[in-house]
């Protein structure tokens, strides 16, 4: 008998109506569990979160809420094996790839617990010191951030069922804002199990955390003034939500993390044989194959000096050829499957679009799949593509194949390289590999406006850098334009989304009194 996973709303577990939507093992093709959010009273559930959950959280200080985050991390740590098992079965990922999601979630929670503890007994945040408005200084202005009083609705993507919840929930709960999460259906099991464990442990007050599975209808309609939406997924869905009448009418604050054509840039100094060249090759091959390329931050375009294009292509292909692809239950396997057959179809479509203008420089052979049947499993072998003329290419800068696919694009000079990177029309991350600090500093000035994060690697940090695609809680995650225009993480700066920033114009003694209940923001986040 296949289990129908419950939803947690209004402080109780609720079973959706109907037979539900099946979730599959993307390697073996077997059905695992089902989800249904049909028949739930979303309006009542959301009201409960706002009133009960919000009030209970706001009754606590930042310090007390940060202790709850630490306790959540402890509870999740205790069930890690179960999470790895679910990820293996429902996401088709190797143990190392599951760690990016599961241990990444624990690490992010722990960091926010540490940073939040420093805010202590404060109940609001002070953004800067007061400034005089009048001549004698008796009347002043200062900016304060107070916690929002709506709920935070998280609509999440399939590729990070663990981290995707907790990287958002950590700053929301720390801010005192209750959370309702709607995980992507294909991989909702892990999110649901984590929520169930946290609820069972009684860490959070009633109403602080809710989950609705397998349903997107009615979620936006149930929003009210002061609610927040944090969305991760495709640009199309982001547009549907942001243009929804309810979102427009109430000016609902929305953060969107969407598609991105991230690039890696080989510096003009980094000739074949140099350390910087080797570091770029290693990183591109890694980014293409970690989680089978299903990372929003993965490298999609590899920008290399024209003279080194052939050598770079050959070296990346050689690195990819060493990656065993197949059933992650086999210990020799380094890259598993995509998350679902639907994603397999989507990546095949994107590959077809890309190869209408790019040629295949190297591709793995399905015959080399380890312990897996390509007719059943959602496998795409790594594909390295190349174009000769990056200016004439269109799709290479537009189509995000959400799998192990990247395209080598040659550039003439650094200005050309910057122009090609910008053709992504706003990306989450660009990385550059060089032993020339002056070039890298210039690249930051040239590329900053079009990227949420720049990741620069010299041989000196070859062993210590954190990886092009790894999202660290200390650094901002998000990007302009095509990437959605959102901002997440970046230490305690992330709390801004869950607070209202107000200017308070008042006599100096009133501001001094208010400052007694405020902690300086963003404060120290290291
Ligand atoms: P998607 O179809 O847009 O789905 C994302 C989420 O939105 C899912 O939970 C989905 O629910 C829900 N949804 C779909 N239609 C909705 C609607 N009308 N109203 C409310 N919710 C709705 O995205 P995807 O194709 O699964 O995800 C892959 C994309 O996410 C990639 O393009 C990738 O670049 C992007 N991504 C970005 C980041 C980032 O941080 N920038 C991270 C990961 C992924 P169902 O699953 O139930 O349909």
Short mmCIF file of C-alpha atoms and ligand atoms in Angstrom, two decimals, residues 154-160 163 167 182-187 213-217 219-220 231-238 240-241 256-260 294-297 300 343 346 400 402 428 471 477-479 482-483 488, ligand 1:
data_model
loop_
_atom_site.label_atom_id
_atom_site.label_comp_id
_atom_site.label_asym_id
_atom_site.label_seq_id
_atom_site.Cartn_x
_atom_site.Cartn_y
_atom_site.Cartn_z
CA UNK A 154 7.89 29.38 0.35
CA UNK A 155 7.23 27.88 -3.07
CA UNK A 156 10.28 25.74 -3.71
CA UNK A 157 12.08 23.95 -6.55
CA UNK A 158 12.61 20.18 -6.82
CA UNK A 159 16.41 20.19 -6.74
CA UNK A 160 16.94 21.22 -3.09
CA UNK A 163 18.38 23.18 1.83
CA UNK A 167 17.98 28.38 3.89
CA UNK A 182 5.00 24.25 -0.55
CA UNK A 183 7.75 21.94 -1.82
CA UNK A 184 8.02 20.97 -5.49
CA UNK A 185 5.90 17.87 -5.91
CA UNK A 186 8.50 15.57 -7.52
CA UNK A 187 10.76 15.55 -4.42
CA UNK A 213 2.22 19.24 -0.52
CA UNK A 214 1.30 18.60 -4.12
CA UNK A 215 -0.85 21.63 -4.73
CA UNK A 216 -0.27 25.12 -6.03
CA UNK A 217 -3.91 26.12 -6.70
CA UNK A 219 -1.99 29.32 -2.44
CA UNK A 220 -1.66 32.82 -3.84
CA UNK A 231 9.76 31.59 -4.78
CA UNK A 232 12.39 29.33 -6.33
CA UNK A 233 11.79 27.79 -9.73
CA UNK A 234 11.36 28.73 -13.34
CA UNK A 235 11.07 32.30 -14.63
CA UNK A 236 7.68 31.43 -16.17
CA UNK A 237 6.14 30.42 -12.84
CA UNK A 238 7.72 33.45 -11.12
CA UNK A 240 2.63 33.90 -13.13
CA UNK A 241 2.87 34.52 -9.38
CA UNK A 256 12.24 35.22 -6.82
CA UNK A 257 15.18 32.94 -7.57
CA UNK A 258 14.84 31.67 -11.12
CA UNK A 259 16.78 30.33 -14.12
CA UNK A 260 20.32 31.46 -14.76
CA UNK A 294 20.61 20.30 -11.44
CA UNK A 295 21.89 23.31 -9.54
CA UNK A 296 20.62 26.79 -10.30
CA UNK A 297 24.20 27.99 -9.86
CA UNK A 300 26.32 26.64 -18.24
CA UNK A 343 13.09 16.63 -16.03
CA UNK A 346 12.90 18.94 -20.29
CA UNK A 400 19.14 26.68 -19.46
CA UNK A 402 18.93 21.93 -16.19
CA UNK A 428 23.33 34.10 -10.12
CA UNK A 471 25.83 28.70 -1.95
CA UNK A 477 22.40 34.25 -3.20
CA UNK A 478 20.29 35.64 -6.01
CA UNK A 479 20.81 37.61 -9.15
CA UNK A 482 16.83 36.67 -15.75
CA UNK A 483 17.93 35.21 -12.38
CA UNK A 488 18.72 35.56 -0.12
P1 LIG B 1 8.66 25.37 -11.62
O1 LIG B 1 7.87 24.51 -12.52
O2 LIG B 1 8.56 26.84 -11.78
O3 LIG B 1 8.24 24.92 -10.14
C1 LIG B 1 8.74 25.56 -9.01
C2 LIG B 1 7.68 25.53 -7.90
O4 LIG B 1 6.54 26.30 -8.26
C3 LIG B 1 7.16 24.13 -7.60
O5 LIG B 1 6.93 24.01 -6.21
C4 LIG B 1 5.84 24.10 -8.35
O6 LIG B 1 4.93 23.16 -7.85
C5 LIG B 1 5.36 25.51 -8.11
N1 LIG B 1 4.37 26.00 -9.05
C6 LIG B 1 4.21 25.66 -10.35
N2 LIG B 1 3.19 26.40 -10.88
C7 LIG B 1 2.73 27.21 -9.90
C8 LIG B 1 1.69 28.20 -9.82
N3 LIG B 1 0.95 28.50 -10.88
N4 LIG B 1 1.48 28.83 -8.65
C9 LIG B 1 2.23 28.54 -7.57
N5 LIG B 1 3.22 27.60 -7.58
C10 LIG B 1 3.47 26.97 -8.73
O7 LIG B 1 10.18 25.06 -11.69
P2 LIG B 1 10.91 23.68 -12.00
O8 LIG B 1 11.01 23.54 -13.45
O9 LIG B 1 10.33 22.59 -11.20
O10 LIG B 1 12.32 24.04 -11.34
C11 LIG B 1 13.51 24.18 -12.05
C12 LIG B 1 13.87 25.63 -12.21
O11 LIG B 1 14.14 26.22 -10.95
C13 LIG B 1 15.14 25.78 -13.00
O12 LIG B 1 14.92 26.63 -14.07
C14 LIG B 1 16.15 26.39 -12.06
O13 LIG B 1 17.02 27.31 -12.64
C15 LIG B 1 15.29 27.04 -11.05
N6 LIG B 1 15.99 27.06 -9.77
C16 LIG B 1 16.48 28.23 -9.31
C17 LIG B 1 17.14 28.28 -8.11
C18 LIG B 1 17.68 29.57 -7.56
O14 LIG B 1 18.03 29.62 -6.39
N7 LIG B 1 17.77 30.61 -8.34
C19 LIG B 1 17.29 27.12 -7.35
C20 LIG B 1 16.79 25.94 -7.85
C21 LIG B 1 16.13 25.92 -9.07
P3 LIG B 1 4.81 21.67 -8.47
O15 LIG B 1 6.12 21.01 -8.29
O16 LIG B 1 3.72 21.06 -7.66
O17 LIG B 1 4.46 21.87 -9.92
#
